[in-house]
Amino acid sequence: MYHPLAFSLWVVAAAAVALGTRNPLYLGLLFVVIWLTYRAARQYNPRSNWGSIIKLGLWVWGITIPFNALSAHMGRYVLFTLPRAWPIVGGPVTAEGVLFGFLSGLSLVLLLTMFAAFNTAVDQYQLLRLVPSAFYHAGMIASIAVTFIPVMTSTFEEIRQAQMLRGHRFRGIRDLLPLVAPLLASALERSIQLAEAMEARGYGGSIQPLSARANLSLQLGLLLALIAMIAGLFLRVYSPQGYSIGGALAMAGAALLIGILWFQGRRVKRSHYKVWHWDRASLLVALSSVITLAVTLTADRWTASGLVYYPYPPGDLIPAFEPLLAAAILLLALPAVAWYARSAQGAVAHAV
């Protein structure tokens, strides 16, 4: 598996492309890359089940297409016209509206699939270690929340199979009770076991205490840092005369905030039983992700259209294509390629 930070950079780069464009050519390339990565990650963690979430995304995708087509009455190419007396949906239904709804739904599916690949490749313990020490409470809550859906999905499948072996057949809403009741009971049992495990391991007991005066000083420092950042950003946006002063004030507030969080993190003692190493594959994944992110964020400076695609007038229905942008997106396929290469080498070694 890869270093969690390397795969986190991969998710950031992929999300930047998915959220930054509606170009069907780039989204199509990204879909192939993300799907290959998800399938490759499933080989290393077959118990991770995100198929139901992706199916939900596909269902929402199917809704966005008619919704956008029936609510956006703009475009050059009219498919048909509904009576204008009908509220909201009345008017021309255009090819541009169908296409833009299709691309918006595709962007949502891409986000769900890339986070499914991330949660398949990086488990909750690695996610918890990625959180800075000052936010260990939030990290614990986030790691539990991230694993809630796959755990509940696998538990639901186990209960459903057990009920089917007992002769239960799902025919309607009333037949959900034999499935929902054991699911709730198992969720409560897991929460109690988690609380007992955290208590037994002394969760929250490794923080160096502070005096009341020092604690108040930290709280006032956090408040001052946030006020400085907000005031600096306000001056930069709304005051031309205070642009430089606002920038300096925002930077000072950010520096104070980082310093306080660093001090808070130093108070937390953390022990690790496994050391992460940056191997060659992880370095290549991180480097390729940084290159993709840099190319994506600067695309509007060295290309005519950048990532922008707007099929409605005065835009063009035919999307622009930049080979360098496409190559940067294809760089995100490096984790899947490396995974498949390792699997092939392992199969050859096993055969020999």
Coordinates of N, CA, C and O in Angstrom, one line a residue, residues 47-199:
R47 N -12.8 -6.4 1.7 CA -13.9 -6.3 2.6 C -14.5 -4.9 2.6 O -15.6 -4.8 3.1
S48 N -13.8 -4.0 2.1 CA -14.4 -2.6 2.0 C -15.5 -2.6 0.9 O -15.3 -2.9 -0.2
N49 N -16.6 -2.2 1.3 CA -17.8 -2.2 0.5 C -18.4 -0.8 0.3 O -19.1 -0.3 1.2
W50 N -18.1 -0.2 -0.8 CA -18.7 1.1 -1.1 C -19.6 1.0 -2.3 O -19.9 2.1 -2.9
G51 N -19.9 -0.2 -2.8 CA -20.7 -0.3 -4.0 C -22.1 0.3 -3.8 O -22.6 0.9 -4.8
S52 N -22.7 0.2 -2.6 CA -24.0 0.8 -2.5 C -24.0 2.3 -2.5 O -24.9 3.0 -3.1
I53 N -22.9 3.0 -2.1 CA -22.8 4.4 -2.1 C -22.6 4.9 -3.6 O -23.2 5.9 -4.0
I54 N -21.8 4.1 -4.3 CA -21.7 4.5 -5.7 C -23.0 4.3 -6.5 O -23.3 5.1 -7.4
K55 N -23.7 3.2 -6.1 CA -25.1 3.1 -6.8 C -26.0 4.2 -6.4 O -26.8 4.6 -7.3
L56 N -25.9 4.7 -5.2 CA -26.7 5.9 -4.8 C -26.3 7.1 -5.7 O -27.2 7.9 -6.1
G57 N -25.0 7.2 -5.9 CA -24.5 8.3 -6.7 C -25.0 8.2 -8.2 O -25.4 9.2 -8.8
L58 N -25.1 7.0 -8.7 CA -25.6 6.7 -10.0 C -27.1 7.1 -10.1 O -27.6 7.6 -11.1
W59 N -27.8 6.8 -9.0 CA -29.3 7.1 -9.0 C -29.5 8.6 -9.0 O -30.3 9.1 -9.7
V60 N -28.6 9.3 -8.2 CA -28.7 10.8 -8.2 C -28.3 11.4 -9.5 O -28.9 12.3 -10.0
W61 N -27.3 10.7 -10.2 CA -26.9 11.1 -11.5 C -28.1 11.1 -12.5 O -28.3 12.0 -13.3
G62 N -28.9 10.0 -12.4 CA -30.0 9.9 -13.3 C -31.1 10.9 -13.0 O -31.9 11.2 -13.9
I63 N -31.1 11.5 -11.8 CA -32.1 12.5 -11.5 C -31.6 13.9 -12.0 O -32.4 14.7 -12.5
T64 N -30.3 14.2 -11.9 CA -29.8 15.5 -12.3 C -30.0 15.8 -13.8 O -30.2 16.9 -14.2
I65 N -30.0 14.7 -14.6 CA -30.1 15.0 -16.1 C -31.5 15.5 -16.4 O -31.6 16.6 -17.0
P66 N -32.6 14.9 -16.1 CA -33.9 15.5 -16.4 C -34.2 16.7 -15.6 O -34.9 17.6 -16.1
F67 N -33.7 16.8 -14.4 CA -33.9 18.0 -13.6 C -33.3 19.3 -14.3 O -34.0 20.3 -14.4
N68 N -32.1 19.1 -14.7 CA -31.4 20.3 -15.3 C -32.0 20.5 -16.7 O -32.2 21.7 -17.1
A69 N -32.4 19.5 -17.4 CA -33.0 19.7 -18.7 C -34.3 20.3 -18.7 O -34.7 21.2 -19.6
L70 N -35.1 20.0 -17.7 CA -36.5 20.6 -17.6 C -36.5 22.0 -16.9 O -37.5 22.6 -16.9
S71 N -35.4 22.3 -16.2 CA -35.4 23.6 -15.5 C -34.6 24.7 -16.2 O -34.8 25.9 -15.9
A72 N -33.7 24.3 -17.0 CA -32.8 25.3 -17.7 C -33.3 25.3 -19.2 O -33.0 24.4 -19.9
H73 N -33.9 26.4 -19.5 CA -34.5 26.5 -20.9 C -33.7 27.4 -21.8 O -34.1 28.4 -22.3
M74 N -32.4 27.1 -21.9 CA -31.4 27.9 -22.7 C -30.7 26.9 -23.6 O -30.6 25.7 -23.4
G75 N -30.3 27.5 -24.7 CA -29.5 26.7 -25.7 C -29.9 26.9 -27.1 O -31.0 27.4 -27.4
R76 N -29.1 26.5 -28.0 CA -29.3 26.7 -29.4 C -30.1 25.5 -30.0 O -30.9 25.6 -30.9
Y77 N -29.9 24.3 -29.5 CA -30.4 23.1 -30.1 C -31.6 22.6 -29.2 O -31.5 22.0 -28.2
V78 N -32.8 22.9 -29.7 CA -34.0 22.6 -29.0 C -34.5 21.1 -29.4 O -34.6 20.8 -30.5
L79 N -34.7 20.3 -28.3 CA -35.1 18.9 -28.6 C -36.6 18.9 -28.7 O -37.2 18.3 -29.6
F80 N -37.3 19.5 -27.8 CA -38.8 19.6 -27.8 C -39.2 20.7 -26.9 O -38.4 21.2 -26.1
T81 N -40.4 21.1 -27.0 CA -41.0 22.2 -26.2 C -42.2 21.8 -25.4 O -43.1 21.2 -26.0
L82 N -42.2 22.1 -24.1 CA -43.3 21.8 -23.3 C -44.2 23.1 -23.1 O -43.7 24.2 -23.4
P83 N -45.4 22.9 -22.9 CA -46.3 24.1 -22.7 C -45.8 25.1 -21.7 O -45.4 24.7 -20.6
R84 N -45.7 26.4 -22.1 CA -45.1 27.4 -21.2 C -46.0 27.7 -20.0 O -45.5 28.3 -19.0
A85 N -47.2 27.2 -20.0 CA -48.1 27.4 -18.9 C -47.7 26.5 -17.7 O -48.1 26.7 -16.6
W86 N -47.0 25.4 -18.0 CA -46.5 24.5 -16.9 C -45.5 25.3 -16.1 O -44.5 25.8 -16.6
P87 N -45.6 25.3 -14.8 CA -44.6 26.0 -14.0 C -43.3 25.2 -13.9 O -43.2 24.0 -13.9
I88 N -42.2 26.0 -14.0 CA -40.8 25.6 -13.9 C -40.4 24.8 -15.2 O -39.4 25.1 -15.8
V89 N -41.1 23.7 -15.5 CA -40.7 22.8 -16.6 C -41.2 23.3 -17.9 O -40.7 22.8 -19.0
G90 N -42.1 24.3 -18.0 CA -42.6 24.7 -19.2 C -41.6 25.5 -20.0 O -40.9 26.4 -19.5
G91 N -41.4 25.2 -21.3 CA -40.5 25.9 -22.2 C -39.7 24.9 -23.0 O -39.9 23.7 -23.0
P92 N -38.7 25.4 -23.7 CA -37.9 24.5 -24.6 C -36.9 23.6 -23.8 O -36.3 24.1 -22.8
V93 N -36.8 22.4 -24.1 CA -35.8 21.5 -23.6 C -34.7 21.3 -24.6 O -34.9 20.9 -25.7
T94 N -33.5 21.7 -24.2 CA -32.4 21.8 -25.1 C -31.4 20.7 -24.9 O -31.3 20.1 -23.8
A95 N -30.6 20.5 -25.9 CA -29.5 19.5 -25.8 C -28.4 20.0 -24.8 O -27.8 19.2 -24.1
E96 N -28.2 21.3 -24.7 CA -27.3 21.9 -23.8 C -27.7 21.6 -22.4 O -26.8 21.3 -21.5
G97 N -29.0 21.7 -22.1 CA -29.5 21.4 -20.7 C -29.3 19.9 -20.3 O -28.9 19.6 -19.2
V98 N -29.5 19.0 -21.3 CA -29.3 17.6 -21.0 C -27.8 17.3 -20.8 O -27.4 16.6 -19.9
L99 N -27.0 17.9 -21.6 CA -25.5 17.7 -21.5 C -25.0 18.2 -20.2 O -24.2 17.6 -19.5
F100 N -25.4 19.4 -19.8 CA -24.9 20.0 -18.6 C -25.4 19.2 -17.4 O -24.6 19.1 -16.4
G101 N -26.6 18.8 -17.4 CA -27.1 17.9 -16.3 C -26.3 16.6 -16.2 O -26.0 16.1 -15.1
F102 N -26.0 16.0 -17.4 CA -25.2 14.8 -17.4 C -23.8 15.0 -16.8 O -23.3 14.2 -16.0
L103 N -23.2 16.2 -17.2 CA -21.8 16.4 -16.7 C -21.8 16.8 -15.2 O -20.9 16.4 -14.5
S104 N -22.8 17.5 -14.7 CA -22.9 17.8 -13.3 C -23.1 16.5 -12.5 O -22.5 16.3 -11.4
G105 N -23.9 15.6 -12.9 CA -24.1 14.3 -12.2 C -22.8 13.5 -12.3 O -22.5 12.8 -11.3
L106 N -22.1 13.5 -13.4 CA -20.9 12.8 -13.5 C -19.8 13.3 -12.5 O -19.1 12.5 -12.0
S107 N -19.8 14.6 -12.3 CA -18.9 15.2 -11.3 C -19.2 14.6 -10.0 O -18.2 14.3 -9.2
L108 N -20.4 14.5 -9.6 CA -20.8 14.0 -8.3 C -20.4 12.5 -8.2 O -19.9 12.1 -7.1
V109 N -20.6 11.7 -9.2 CA -20.2 10.3 -9.2 C -18.7 10.2 -9.0 O -18.2 9.3 -8.3
L110 N -18.0 11.1 -9.7 CA -16.5 11.0 -9.6 C -16.1 11.3 -8.2 O -15.1 10.6 -7.7
L111 N -16.7 12.3 -7.5 CA -16.3 12.6 -6.1 C -16.6 11.4 -5.2 O -15.8 11.0 -4.4
L112 N -17.8 10.8 -5.4 CA -18.1 9.6 -4.5 C -17.1 8.4 -4.8 O -16.6 7.8 -3.9
T113 N -16.8 8.2 -6.1 CA -15.9 7.1 -6.4 C -14.5 7.3 -5.9 O -13.8 6.4 -5.4
M114 N -14.0 8.6 -6.0 CA -12.6 8.8 -5.6 C -12.5 8.7 -4.0 O -11.5 8.2 -3.5
F115 N -13.5 9.1 -3.3 CA -13.4 9.0 -1.9 C -13.7 7.5 -1.5 O -13.2 7.1 -0.4
A116 N -14.4 6.8 -2.3 CA -14.5 5.3 -2.0 C -13.2 4.6 -2.2 O -12.8 3.8 -1.4
A117 N -12.4 5.1 -3.3 CA -11.1 4.5 -3.5 C -10.1 4.9 -2.3 O -9.3 4.1 -1.9
F118 N -10.3 6.1 -1.9 CA -9.4 6.6 -0.8 C -9.7 5.8 0.5 O -8.8 5.4 1.2
N119 N -11.0 5.6 0.8 CA -11.3 4.9 2.1 C -11.0 3.4 1.9 O -10.9 2.7 2.9
T120 N -11.0 2.9 0.7 CA -10.6 1.5 0.5 C -9.1 1.3 0.7 O -8.6 0.3 1.2
A121 N -8.3 2.3 0.2 CA -6.8 2.1 0.3 C -6.3 2.6 1.6 O -5.2 2.1 2.1
V122 N -6.9 3.5 2.3 CA -6.4 4.0 3.6 C -7.5 3.7 4.7 O -8.6 4.2 4.6
D123 N -7.1 3.0 5.7 CA -8.0 2.6 6.7 C -8.2 3.7 7.8 O -7.5 4.7 7.7
Q124 N -9.1 3.5 8.7 CA -9.4 4.5 9.7 C -8.3 4.8 10.6 O -8.1 6.0 11.1
Y125 N -7.4 3.8 10.9 CA -6.3 4.1 11.8 C -5.2 5.0 11.1 O -4.6 5.8 11.8
Q126 N -5.0 4.8 9.8 CA -4.1 5.7 9.1 C -4.7 7.1 9.0 O -4.0 8.1 9.1
L127 N -6.0 7.2 8.8 CA -6.6 8.5 8.8 C -6.5 9.2 10.1 O -6.3 10.4 10.2
L128 N -6.6 8.5 11.2 CA -6.5 9.1 12.5 C -5.1 9.6 12.8 O -4.9 10.7 13.4
R129 N -4.1 8.9 12.3 CA -2.7 9.3 12.4 C -2.4 10.6 11.6 O -1.4 11.3 11.9
L130 N -3.1 10.8 10.5 CA -2.9 11.9 9.7 C -3.4 13.2 10.3 O -2.9 14.3 9.9
V131 N -4.3 13.1 11.3 CA -4.8 14.3 11.9 C -3.7 14.9 12.9 O -3.1 14.2 13.6
P132 N -3.5 16.2 12.9 CA -2.6 16.8 13.8 C -3.0 16.5 15.2 O -4.1 16.3 15.6
S133 N -2.0 16.5 16.1 CA -2.2 16.2 17.5 C -3.2 17.1 18.2 O -3.9 16.7 19.1
A134 N -3.2 18.4 17.8 CA -4.1 19.4 18.4 C -5.6 19.0 18.1 O -6.5 19.5 18.9
F135 N -5.9 18.2 17.1 CA -7.2 17.9 16.7 C -7.5 16.4 16.9 O -8.3 15.9 16.1
Y136 N -6.9 15.8 17.9 CA -7.1 14.4 18.0 C -8.5 14.0 18.3 O -9.0 12.9 17.9
H137 N -9.3 14.9 19.1 CA -10.7 14.6 19.3 C -11.5 14.6 18.0 O -12.2 13.6 17.8
A138 N -11.3 15.6 17.2 CA -12.0 15.7 15.9 C -11.5 14.5 15.0 O -12.3 14.0 14.2
G139 N -10.3 14.2 15.1 CA -9.8 13.1 14.3 C -10.4 11.7 14.6 O -10.8 10.9 13.8
M140 N -10.6 11.5 15.9 CA -11.3 10.3 16.4 C -12.7 10.3 15.9 O -13.2 9.2 15.4
I141 N -13.4 11.4 16.0 CA -14.8 11.4 15.6 C -14.9 11.2 14.1 O -15.8 10.5 13.6
A142 N -14.0 11.9 13.3 CA -14.0 11.8 11.9 C -13.7 10.3 11.4 O -14.4 9.8 10.5
S143 N -12.8 9.7 12.1 CA -12.4 8.3 11.7 C -13.6 7.4 12.0 O -13.9 6.5 11.2
I144 N -14.3 7.6 13.1 CA -15.5 6.8 13.3 C -16.6 7.0 12.3 O -17.3 6.1 11.8
A145 N -16.8 8.3 12.0 CA -17.8 8.7 11.0 C -17.5 8.1 9.6 O -18.4 7.7 8.9
V146 N -16.2 8.1 9.3 CA -15.9 7.6 7.9 C -16.2 6.1 7.8 O -16.6 5.6 6.7
T147 N -15.9 5.4 8.9 CA -16.1 3.9 8.8 C -17.6 3.5 9.1 O -17.9 2.3 9.0
F148 N -18.4 4.5 9.4 CA -19.8 4.1 9.8 C -20.5 3.5 8.6 O -21.2 2.4 8.7
I149 N -20.4 4.1 7.4 CA -21.2 3.6 6.3 C -20.7 2.2 5.8 O -21.6 1.3 5.7
P150 N -19.4 1.9 5.6 CA -19.1 0.6 5.2 C -19.3 -0.5 6.2 O -19.7 -1.6 5.9
V151 N -19.2 -0.1 7.5 CA -19.5 -1.1 8.6 C -21.0 -1.4 8.6 O -21.4 -2.6 8.7
M152 N -21.8 -0.4 8.5 CA -23.2 -0.6 8.5 C -23.7 -1.4 7.3 O -24.6 -2.2 7.4
T153 N -23.1 -1.1 6.2 CA -23.4 -1.8 4.9 C -23.1 -3.3 5.0 O -23.9 -4.2 4.7
S154 N -21.9 -3.6 5.5 CA -21.5 -5.0 5.7 C -22.4 -5.7 6.7 O -22.8 -6.9 6.5
T155 N -22.7 -5.0 7.8 CA -23.6 -5.6 8.8 C -24.9 -5.9 8.3 O -25.6 -6.9 8.6
F156 N -25.5 -5.0 7.5 CA -26.8 -5.1 6.9 C -26.8 -6.4 6.0 O -27.8 -7.1 6.0
E157 N -25.7 -6.6 5.2 CA -25.7 -7.7 4.3 C -25.6 -9.0 5.1 O -26.3 -10.0 4.7
E158 N -24.9 -9.0 6.2 CA -24.8 -10.2 7.0 C -26.1 -10.6 7.6 O -26.6 -11.7 7.6
I159 N -26.8 -9.5 8.1 CA -28.2 -9.8 8.7 C -29.1 -10.2 7.7 O -30.0 -11.1 7.9
R160 N -29.1 -9.6 6.5 CA -30.0 -10.0 5.4 C -29.8 -11.5 5.0 O -30.7 -12.2 4.8
Q161 N -28.5 -11.9 4.9 CA -28.2 -13.3 4.5 C -28.7 -14.2 5.6 O -29.2 -15.3 5.3
A162 N -28.5 -13.8 6.9 CA -28.9 -14.7 8.0 C -30.4 -14.8 8.0 O -31.0 -15.9 8.2
Q163 N -31.1 -13.8 7.7 CA -32.6 -13.8 7.7 C -33.1 -14.6 6.5 O -34.1 -15.3 6.6
M164 N -32.4 -14.5 5.4 CA -32.8 -15.3 4.2 C -32.6 -16.8 4.5 O -33.4 -17.7 4.1
L165 N -31.6 -17.2 5.2 CA -31.4 -18.6 5.6 C -32.5 -19.1 6.5 O -32.8 -20.3 6.5
R166 N -33.1 -18.2 7.3 CA -34.2 -18.5 8.2 C -35.5 -18.5 7.4 O -36.6 -18.7 8.1
G167 N -35.5 -18.2 6.2 CA -36.8 -18.2 5.4 C -37.4 -16.9 5.2 O -38.5 -16.8 4.6
H168 N -36.7 -15.8 5.6 CA -37.3 -14.5 5.5 C -37.2 -14.0 4.0 O -36.1 -14.1 3.4
R169 N -38.2 -13.4 3.5 CA -38.2 -12.9 2.1 C -38.7 -11.4 2.2 O -39.8 -11.2 2.8
F170 N -38.0 -10.5 1.6 CA -38.4 -9.1 1.6 C -39.4 -8.9 0.5 O -39.1 -9.1 -0.7
R171 N -40.6 -8.5 0.9 CA -41.6 -8.2 -0.1 C -42.1 -6.8 0.0 O -42.8 -6.3 -1.0
G172 N -41.9 -6.0 1.1 CA -42.4 -4.7 1.2 C -41.8 -4.0 2.4 O -40.9 -4.5 3.0
I173 N -42.3 -2.8 2.7 CA -41.8 -2.0 3.8 C -42.0 -2.8 5.2 O -41.2 -2.7 6.1
R174 N -43.1 -3.5 5.3 CA -43.3 -4.2 6.6 C -42.3 -5.3 6.9 O -42.1 -5.6 8.0
D175 N -41.7 -5.8 5.8 CA -40.7 -6.8 6.1 C -39.3 -6.3 6.5 O -38.3 -7.0 6.6
L176 N -39.2 -4.9 6.6 CA -37.9 -4.3 7.0 C -37.6 -4.5 8.5 O -36.5 -4.4 8.9
L177 N -38.7 -4.7 9.3 CA -38.5 -4.8 10.8 C -37.5 -5.9 11.2 O -36.6 -5.7 12.0
P178 N -37.5 -7.2 10.6 CA -36.5 -8.2 11.0 C -35.1 -7.8 10.6 O -34.2 -8.4 11.0
L179 N -35.0 -6.8 9.7 CA -33.6 -6.4 9.3 C -33.2 -5.2 10.1 O -32.0 -5.1 10.5
V180 N -34.1 -4.2 10.3 CA -33.7 -3.0 11.0 C -33.4 -3.2 12.5 O -32.5 -2.6 13.1
A181 N -34.2 -4.0 13.1 CA -34.1 -4.2 14.6 C -32.7 -4.8 14.9 O -32.0 -4.3 15.8
P182 N -32.3 -5.9 14.3 CA -30.9 -6.4 14.6 C -29.8 -5.4 14.2 O -28.8 -5.4 14.8
L183 N -30.1 -4.6 13.1 CA -29.1 -3.6 12.7 C -28.9 -2.6 13.8 O -27.7 -2.2 14.1
L184 N -29.9 -2.1 14.4 CA -29.8 -1.1 15.5 C -29.2 -1.7 16.7 O -28.4 -1.1 17.4
A185 N -29.6 -3.0 17.0 CA -29.0 -3.6 18.2 C -27.5 -3.8 18.0 O -26.7 -3.6 18.9
S186 N -27.0 -4.2 16.8 CA -25.6 -4.4 16.6 C -24.9 -3.0 16.6 O -23.7 -3.0 17.1
A187 N -25.5 -1.9 16.1 CA -24.9 -0.6 16.2 C -24.7 -0.2 17.6 O -23.6 0.4 18.0
L188 N -25.7 -0.4 18.5 CA -25.6 0.0 19.9 C -24.5 -0.9 20.6 O -23.7 -0.4 21.4
E189 N -24.4 -2.1 20.2 CA -23.4 -3.0 20.8 C -22.0 -2.5 20.4 O -21.1 -2.5 21.3
R190 N -21.8 -2.2 19.2 CA -20.5 -1.7 18.7 C -20.1 -0.4 19.4 O -19.0 -0.2 19.8
S191 N -21.1 0.5 19.6 CA -20.8 1.8 20.3 C -20.4 1.5 21.7 O -19.4 2.2 22.2
I192 N -21.0 0.6 22.4 CA -20.6 0.3 23.8 C -19.2 -0.3 23.8 O -18.4 0.0 24.7
Q193 N -19.0 -1.2 22.9 CA -17.6 -1.9 22.9 C -16.6 -0.8 22.6 O -15.5 -0.9 23.1
L194 N -16.8 0.1 21.7 CA -15.9 1.2 21.4 C -15.6 2.1 22.6 O -14.5 2.4 22.9
A195 N -16.7 2.4 23.3 CA -16.5 3.3 24.5 C -15.7 2.5 25.6 O -14.8 3.1 26.2
E196 N -16.0 1.2 25.7 CA -15.2 0.5 26.7 C -13.7 0.3 26.3 O -12.8 0.4 27.2
A197 N -13.5 0.1 25.0 CA -12.1 0.0 24.5 C -11.3 1.3 24.7 O -10.2 1.3 25.1
M198 N -12.0 2.4 24.4 CA -11.4 3.7 24.6 C -11.1 4.0 26.1 O -10.0 4.6 26.4
E199 N -12.0 3.7 26.9 CA -11.8 3.9 28.4 C -10.7 3.0 28.9 O -9.8 3.4 29.7

